[in-house]
Short mmCIF file of C-alpha atoms and ligand atoms in Angstrom, two decimals:
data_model
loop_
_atom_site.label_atom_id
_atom_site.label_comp_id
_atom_site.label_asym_id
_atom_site.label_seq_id
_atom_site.Cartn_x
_atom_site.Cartn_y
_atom_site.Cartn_z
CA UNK A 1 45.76 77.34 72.82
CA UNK A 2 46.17 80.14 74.88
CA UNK A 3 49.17 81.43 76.76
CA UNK A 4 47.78 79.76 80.17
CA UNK A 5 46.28 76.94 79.08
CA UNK A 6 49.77 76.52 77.29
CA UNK A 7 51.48 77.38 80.52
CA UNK A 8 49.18 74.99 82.22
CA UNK A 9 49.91 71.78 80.33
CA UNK A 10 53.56 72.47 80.12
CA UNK A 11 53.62 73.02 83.92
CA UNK A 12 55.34 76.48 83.81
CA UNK A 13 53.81 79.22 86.12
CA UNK A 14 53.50 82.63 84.39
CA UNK A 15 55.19 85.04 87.12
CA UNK A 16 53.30 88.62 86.97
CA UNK A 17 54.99 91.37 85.20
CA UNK A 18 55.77 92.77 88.75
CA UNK A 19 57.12 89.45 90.21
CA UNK A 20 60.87 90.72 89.35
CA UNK A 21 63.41 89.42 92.18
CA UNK A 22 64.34 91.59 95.00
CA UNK A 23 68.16 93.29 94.47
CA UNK A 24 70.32 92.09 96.35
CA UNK A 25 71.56 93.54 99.86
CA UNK A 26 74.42 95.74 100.04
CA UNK A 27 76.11 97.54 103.42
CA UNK A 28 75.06 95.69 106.62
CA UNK A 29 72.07 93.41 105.73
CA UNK A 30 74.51 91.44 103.08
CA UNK A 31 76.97 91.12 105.43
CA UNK A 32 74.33 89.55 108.03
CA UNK A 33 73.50 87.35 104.86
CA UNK A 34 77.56 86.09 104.92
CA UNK A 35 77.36 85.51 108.29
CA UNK A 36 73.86 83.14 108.19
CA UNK A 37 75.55 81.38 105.39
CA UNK A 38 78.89 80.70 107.23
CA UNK A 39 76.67 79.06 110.30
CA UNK A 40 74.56 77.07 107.31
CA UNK A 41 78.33 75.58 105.97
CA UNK A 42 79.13 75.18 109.43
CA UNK A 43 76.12 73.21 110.45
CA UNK A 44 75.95 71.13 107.36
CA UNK A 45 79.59 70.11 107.64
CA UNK A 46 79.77 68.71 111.61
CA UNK A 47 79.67 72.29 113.25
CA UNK A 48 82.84 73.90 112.16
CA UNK A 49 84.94 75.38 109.34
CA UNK A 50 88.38 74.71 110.29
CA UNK A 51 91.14 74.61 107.58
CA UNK A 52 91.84 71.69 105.87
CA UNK A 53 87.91 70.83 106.07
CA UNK A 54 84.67 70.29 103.60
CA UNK A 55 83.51 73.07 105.89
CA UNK A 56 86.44 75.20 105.14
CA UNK A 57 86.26 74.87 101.29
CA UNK A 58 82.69 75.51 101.45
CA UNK A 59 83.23 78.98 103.25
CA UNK A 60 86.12 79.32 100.40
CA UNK A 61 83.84 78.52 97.37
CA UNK A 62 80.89 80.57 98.88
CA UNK A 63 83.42 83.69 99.34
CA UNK A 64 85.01 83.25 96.36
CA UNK A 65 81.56 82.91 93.90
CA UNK A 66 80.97 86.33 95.75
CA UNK A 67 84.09 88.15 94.56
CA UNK A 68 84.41 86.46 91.04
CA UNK A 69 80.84 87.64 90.49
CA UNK A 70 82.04 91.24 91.18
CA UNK A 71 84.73 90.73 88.84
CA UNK A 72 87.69 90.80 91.15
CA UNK A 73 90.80 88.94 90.12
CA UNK A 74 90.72 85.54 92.10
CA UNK A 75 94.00 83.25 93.34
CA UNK A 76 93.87 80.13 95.34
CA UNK A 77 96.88 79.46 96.80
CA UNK A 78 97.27 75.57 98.23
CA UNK A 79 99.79 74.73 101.68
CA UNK A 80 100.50 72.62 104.12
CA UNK A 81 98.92 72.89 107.41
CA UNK A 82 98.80 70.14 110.23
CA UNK A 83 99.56 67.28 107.32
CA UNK A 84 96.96 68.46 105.09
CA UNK A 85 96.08 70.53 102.14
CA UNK A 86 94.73 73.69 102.67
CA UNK A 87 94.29 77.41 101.18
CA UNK A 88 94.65 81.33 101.20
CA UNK A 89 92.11 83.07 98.88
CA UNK A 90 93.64 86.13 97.48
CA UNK A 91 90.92 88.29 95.40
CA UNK A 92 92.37 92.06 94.20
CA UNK A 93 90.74 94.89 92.10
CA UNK A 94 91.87 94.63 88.49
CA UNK A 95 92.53 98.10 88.16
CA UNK A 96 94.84 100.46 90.59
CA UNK A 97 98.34 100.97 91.13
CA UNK A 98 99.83 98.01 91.50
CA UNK A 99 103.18 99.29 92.54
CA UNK A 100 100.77 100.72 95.76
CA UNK A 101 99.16 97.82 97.06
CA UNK A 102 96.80 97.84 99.62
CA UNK A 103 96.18 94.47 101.84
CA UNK A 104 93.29 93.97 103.66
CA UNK A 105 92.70 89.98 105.43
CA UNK A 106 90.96 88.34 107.54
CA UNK A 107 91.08 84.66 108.92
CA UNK A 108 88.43 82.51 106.89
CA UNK A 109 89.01 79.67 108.99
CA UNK A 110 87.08 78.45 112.59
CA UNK A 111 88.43 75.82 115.57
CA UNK A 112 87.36 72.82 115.14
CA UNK A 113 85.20 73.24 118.13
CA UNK A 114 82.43 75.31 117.04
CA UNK A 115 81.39 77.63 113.59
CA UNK A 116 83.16 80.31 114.54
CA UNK A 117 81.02 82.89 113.47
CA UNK A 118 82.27 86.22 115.61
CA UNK A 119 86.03 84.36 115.19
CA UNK A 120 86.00 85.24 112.37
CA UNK A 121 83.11 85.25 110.11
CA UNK A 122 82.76 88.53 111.03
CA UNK A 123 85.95 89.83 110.27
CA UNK A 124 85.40 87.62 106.86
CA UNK A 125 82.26 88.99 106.38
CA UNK A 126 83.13 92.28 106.80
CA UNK A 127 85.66 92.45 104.54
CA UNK A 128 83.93 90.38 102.00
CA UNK A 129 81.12 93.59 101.92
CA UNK A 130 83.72 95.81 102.24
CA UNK A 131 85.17 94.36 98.39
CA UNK A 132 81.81 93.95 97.25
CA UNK A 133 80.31 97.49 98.16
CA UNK A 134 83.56 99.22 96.82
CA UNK A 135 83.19 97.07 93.46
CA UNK A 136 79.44 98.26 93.47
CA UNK A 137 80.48 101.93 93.84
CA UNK A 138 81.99 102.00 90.35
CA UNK A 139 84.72 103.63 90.89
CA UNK A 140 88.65 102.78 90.10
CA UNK A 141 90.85 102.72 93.22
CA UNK A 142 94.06 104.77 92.72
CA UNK A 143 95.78 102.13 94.91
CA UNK A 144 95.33 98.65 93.99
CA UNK A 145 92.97 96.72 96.47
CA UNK A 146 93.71 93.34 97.53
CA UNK A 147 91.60 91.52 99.99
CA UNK A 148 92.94 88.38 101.53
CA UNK A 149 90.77 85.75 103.20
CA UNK A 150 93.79 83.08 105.00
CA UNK A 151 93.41 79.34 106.18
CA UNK A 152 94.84 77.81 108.83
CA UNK A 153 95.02 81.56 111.36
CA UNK A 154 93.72 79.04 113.74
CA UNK A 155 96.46 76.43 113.33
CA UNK A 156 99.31 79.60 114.06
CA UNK A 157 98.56 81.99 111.41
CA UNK A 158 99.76 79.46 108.95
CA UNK A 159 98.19 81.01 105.86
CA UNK A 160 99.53 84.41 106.35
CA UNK A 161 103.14 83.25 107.23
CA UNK A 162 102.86 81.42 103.82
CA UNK A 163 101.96 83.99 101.89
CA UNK A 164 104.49 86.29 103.38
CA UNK A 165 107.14 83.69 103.23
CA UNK A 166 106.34 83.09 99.39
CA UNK A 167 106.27 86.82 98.52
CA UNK A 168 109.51 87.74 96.73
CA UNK A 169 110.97 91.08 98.52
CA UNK A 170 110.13 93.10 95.25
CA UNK A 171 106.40 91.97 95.56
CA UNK A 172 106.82 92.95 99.34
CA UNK A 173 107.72 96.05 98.94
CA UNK A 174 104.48 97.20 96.48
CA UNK A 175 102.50 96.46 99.40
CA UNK A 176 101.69 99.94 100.92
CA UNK A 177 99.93 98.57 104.15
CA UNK A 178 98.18 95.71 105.51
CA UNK A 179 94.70 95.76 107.74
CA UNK A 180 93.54 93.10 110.06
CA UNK A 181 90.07 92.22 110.75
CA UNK A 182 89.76 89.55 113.23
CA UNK A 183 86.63 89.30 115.80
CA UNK A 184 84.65 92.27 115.05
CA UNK A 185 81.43 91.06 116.80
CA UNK A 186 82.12 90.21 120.03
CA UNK A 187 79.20 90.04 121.90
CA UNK A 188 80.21 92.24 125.11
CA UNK A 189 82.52 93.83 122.11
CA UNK A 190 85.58 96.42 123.35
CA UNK A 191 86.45 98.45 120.56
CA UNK A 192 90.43 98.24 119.73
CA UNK A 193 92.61 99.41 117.23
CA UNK A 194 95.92 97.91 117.09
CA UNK A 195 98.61 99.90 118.53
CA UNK A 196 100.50 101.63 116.02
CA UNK A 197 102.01 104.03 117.82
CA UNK A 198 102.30 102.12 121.04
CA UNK A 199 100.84 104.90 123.12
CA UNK A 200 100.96 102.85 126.29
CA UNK A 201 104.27 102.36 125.78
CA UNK A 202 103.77 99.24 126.84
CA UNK A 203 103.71 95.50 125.28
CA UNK A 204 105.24 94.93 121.76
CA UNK A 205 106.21 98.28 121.14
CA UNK A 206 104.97 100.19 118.11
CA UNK A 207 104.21 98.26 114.43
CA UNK A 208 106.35 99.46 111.35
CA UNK A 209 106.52 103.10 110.34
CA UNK A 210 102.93 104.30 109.11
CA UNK A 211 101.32 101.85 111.52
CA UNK A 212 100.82 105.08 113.25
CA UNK A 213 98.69 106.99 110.99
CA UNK A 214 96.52 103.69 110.09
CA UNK A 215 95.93 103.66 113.81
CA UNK A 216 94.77 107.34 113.69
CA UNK A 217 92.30 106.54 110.40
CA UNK A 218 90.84 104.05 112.39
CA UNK A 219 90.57 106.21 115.44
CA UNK A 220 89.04 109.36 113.64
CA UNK A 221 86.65 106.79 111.65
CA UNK A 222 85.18 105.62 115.19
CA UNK A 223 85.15 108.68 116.93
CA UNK A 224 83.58 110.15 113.91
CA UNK A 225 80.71 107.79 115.19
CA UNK A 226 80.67 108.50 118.80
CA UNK A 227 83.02 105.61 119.88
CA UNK A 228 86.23 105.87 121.80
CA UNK A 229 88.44 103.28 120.90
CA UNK A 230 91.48 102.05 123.19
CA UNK A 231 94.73 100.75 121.69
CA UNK A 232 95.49 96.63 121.32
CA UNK A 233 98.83 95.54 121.38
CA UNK A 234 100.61 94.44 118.37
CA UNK A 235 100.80 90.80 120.43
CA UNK A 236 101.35 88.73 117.28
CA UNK A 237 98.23 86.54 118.04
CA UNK A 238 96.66 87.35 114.58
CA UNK A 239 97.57 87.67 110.58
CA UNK A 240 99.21 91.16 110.86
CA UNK A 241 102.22 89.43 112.46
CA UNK A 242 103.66 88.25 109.40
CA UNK A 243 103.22 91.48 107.71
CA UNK A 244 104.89 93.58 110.81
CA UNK A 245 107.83 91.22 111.14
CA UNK A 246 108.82 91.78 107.38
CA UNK A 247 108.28 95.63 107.94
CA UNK A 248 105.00 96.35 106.00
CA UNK A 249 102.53 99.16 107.93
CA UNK A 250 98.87 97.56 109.78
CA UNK A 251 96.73 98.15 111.37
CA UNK A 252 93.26 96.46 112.02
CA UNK A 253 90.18 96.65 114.63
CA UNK A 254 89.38 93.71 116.90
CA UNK A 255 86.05 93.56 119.29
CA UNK A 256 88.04 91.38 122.22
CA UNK A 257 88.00 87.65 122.81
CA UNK A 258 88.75 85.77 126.04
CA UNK A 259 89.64 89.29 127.79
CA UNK A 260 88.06 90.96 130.86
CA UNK A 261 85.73 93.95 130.08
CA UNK A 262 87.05 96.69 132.93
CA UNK A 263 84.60 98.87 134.85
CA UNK A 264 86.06 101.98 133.01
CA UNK A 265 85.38 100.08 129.69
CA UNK A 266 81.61 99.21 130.60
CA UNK A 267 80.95 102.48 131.56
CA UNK A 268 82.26 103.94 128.23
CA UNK A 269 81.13 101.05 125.50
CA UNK A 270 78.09 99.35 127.69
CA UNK A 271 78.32 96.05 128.07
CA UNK A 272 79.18 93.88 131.29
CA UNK A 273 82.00 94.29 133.19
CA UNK A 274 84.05 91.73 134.82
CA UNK A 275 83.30 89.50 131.95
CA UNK A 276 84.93 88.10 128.89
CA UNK A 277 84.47 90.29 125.92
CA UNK A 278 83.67 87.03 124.09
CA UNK A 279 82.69 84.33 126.35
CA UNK A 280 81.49 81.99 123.56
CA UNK A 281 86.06 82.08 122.37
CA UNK A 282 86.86 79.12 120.77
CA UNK A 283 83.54 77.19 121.58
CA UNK A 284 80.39 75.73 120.17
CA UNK A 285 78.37 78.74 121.14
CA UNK A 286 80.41 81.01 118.78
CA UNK A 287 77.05 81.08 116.50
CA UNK A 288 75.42 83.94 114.69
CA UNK A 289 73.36 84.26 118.10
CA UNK A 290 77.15 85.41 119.27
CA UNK A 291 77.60 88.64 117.40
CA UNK A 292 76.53 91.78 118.64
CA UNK A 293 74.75 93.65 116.49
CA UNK A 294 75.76 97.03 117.26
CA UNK A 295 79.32 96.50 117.71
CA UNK A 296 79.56 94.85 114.15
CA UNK A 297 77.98 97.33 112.41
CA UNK A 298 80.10 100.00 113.67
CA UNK A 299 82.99 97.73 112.27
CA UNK A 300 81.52 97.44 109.21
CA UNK A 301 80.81 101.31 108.41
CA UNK A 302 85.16 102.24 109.59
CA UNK A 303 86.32 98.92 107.59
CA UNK A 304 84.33 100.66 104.26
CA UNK A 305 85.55 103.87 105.35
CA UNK A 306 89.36 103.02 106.14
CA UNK A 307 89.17 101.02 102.63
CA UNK A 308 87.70 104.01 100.84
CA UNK A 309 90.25 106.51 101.93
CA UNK A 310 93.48 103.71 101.56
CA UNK A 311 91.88 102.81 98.00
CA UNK A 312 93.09 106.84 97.15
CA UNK A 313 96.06 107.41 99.84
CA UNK A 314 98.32 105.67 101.77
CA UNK A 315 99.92 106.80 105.07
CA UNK A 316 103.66 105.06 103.12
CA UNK A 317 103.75 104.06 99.10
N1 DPN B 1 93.62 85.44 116.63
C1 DPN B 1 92.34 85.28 117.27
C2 DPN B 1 92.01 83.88 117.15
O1 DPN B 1 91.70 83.58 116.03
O2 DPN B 1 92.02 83.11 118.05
C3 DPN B 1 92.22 85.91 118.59
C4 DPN B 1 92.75 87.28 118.61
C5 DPN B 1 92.45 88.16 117.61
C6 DPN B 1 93.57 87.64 119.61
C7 DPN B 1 93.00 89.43 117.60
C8 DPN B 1 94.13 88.90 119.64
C9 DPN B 1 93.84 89.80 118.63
ZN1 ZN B 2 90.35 82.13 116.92
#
């Protein structure tokens, strides 16, 4: 019998020699890919992710197949949120310094209201890539690299405090800085960095000593690409507030949520003024149709550069 007519009764289809399987996506297009596949767990689990739900530990299990796969040293840590189970996923380079730690999260977790794709599948996205692209570079980080993905943000940054909270003081202190990716899509996006050197002089006052020159990294990284960023207040609405409280350096970029978009700032960034930087906050339209293109890739290329150059040196160790 021959190979086909073999192939033929057995019912297996010869593929061409050619027919080899596309590689997959690095940079932006893979991070697009995490974002389709959060609103795919979303809409096959009622429309949301929030913590504590099958939604939830599908956007866990999807994240964390991602990291093991890149051979990044996993933990799931369980806690208590809102009388339920629910989890951080902690996934850090197995090489680097790991007396120089550097923390980089982002809340894994929507409301219960909608999929919450720009809050914060992008900010989970991106920093998913971010751990995947440096793994795919080859190269050993001098610093060790730990990227955090936190439940229950949504709930009152539930995850984070836990992890904090748990962290004995010695492993506390290995932890160089900490950066904060949450909303870094928004579709009539502002671009922030968080204020580490409270140049308003305004608001919460400045973060933790070095929160200044993570600020300026960020800064340079933007204006590097054209953008001029303005400064966001260390507010404590987000994951960096645990870290900030306990002393630890952050820093972090943020696209806006239920904010006003200024005049000044739609003449400088586009965009409409006079409306919400995200009007979709919180809601059911917070889709993948809610992410602006643009203002996410731009996010993407300073979060890979900010981890490149904190992988080698850190502003405090
Ligand atoms: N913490 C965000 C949320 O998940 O609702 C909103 C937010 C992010 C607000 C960053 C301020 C700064
Ligand atoms: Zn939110």
């Amino acid at each position: 019998m021959t190979v086909t007519a073999l192939a033929a009764v057995s019912g297996v289809a010869l593929l061409p020699a050619y027919a080899v399987s596309a590689p997959a996506p690095t940079g932006a297009a893979a991070a697009q890919e995490h974002l389709q596949e959060l609103q795919k767990i979303a809409e096959a689990n009622g429309g949301n992710r929030a913590s504590g739900t099958p939604g939830y530990q599908a956007s866990l299990d999807y994240v964390k197949s991602k990291l093991d796969a890149a051979g990044f040293a996993t933990t799931v840590q369980e806690f208590d949120s809102m009388g339920g189970k629910t989890f951080n996923l902690i996934a850090e380079t197995k090489g680097g310094d790991a007396n120089n730690v550097v923390m980089v999260g982002a809340h894994l977790d929507s409301v219960s209201d909608g999929p919450g794709i720009n809050d914060n599948g992008t900010g989970s996205a991106a920093i998913l890539q971010a751990a995947l692209d440096h793994a795919a570079g080859g190269a050993q980080p001098k610093n060790k690299l730990r990227f955090a993905f936190w439940g229950a943000e949504e709930e009152g940054l539930v995850g984070s405090t836990h992890y904090v909270s748990e962290l004995p003081q010695a492993e506390r202190d290995k932890i160089a800085l900490y950066l904060n990716f949450d909303m870094v899509g928004s579709p009539n996006a502002g671009y922030f960095t968080y204020d580490g050197d409270d140049s308003d002089g305004e608001g919460a006052g400045p973060g933790p000593e070095g929160s200044a020159q993570i600020e300026k990294v960020l800064n340079d990284a933007f204006g590097g690409a054209g953008v001029q960023t303005e400064g966001t207040d260390f507010d404590g609405r987000s994951d960096y507030g645990p870290f900030i409280e306990v002393g630890i350096p952050a820093g972090g970029t943020f696209t806006g949520a239920e904010g006003t978009k200024t005049p000044e700032q739609a003449q400088k960034w586009g965009g409409e003024a006079g409306q919400a930087y995200d009007s979709c906050y919180h809601s059911s339209c917070d889709t993948v149709d809610n992410v602006n293109q643009e203002a996410f890739d731009r996010n993407l290329k300073v979060i890979n550069q900010a981890v490149a150059s904190f992988a080698e040196q850190t502003p405090v160790s």
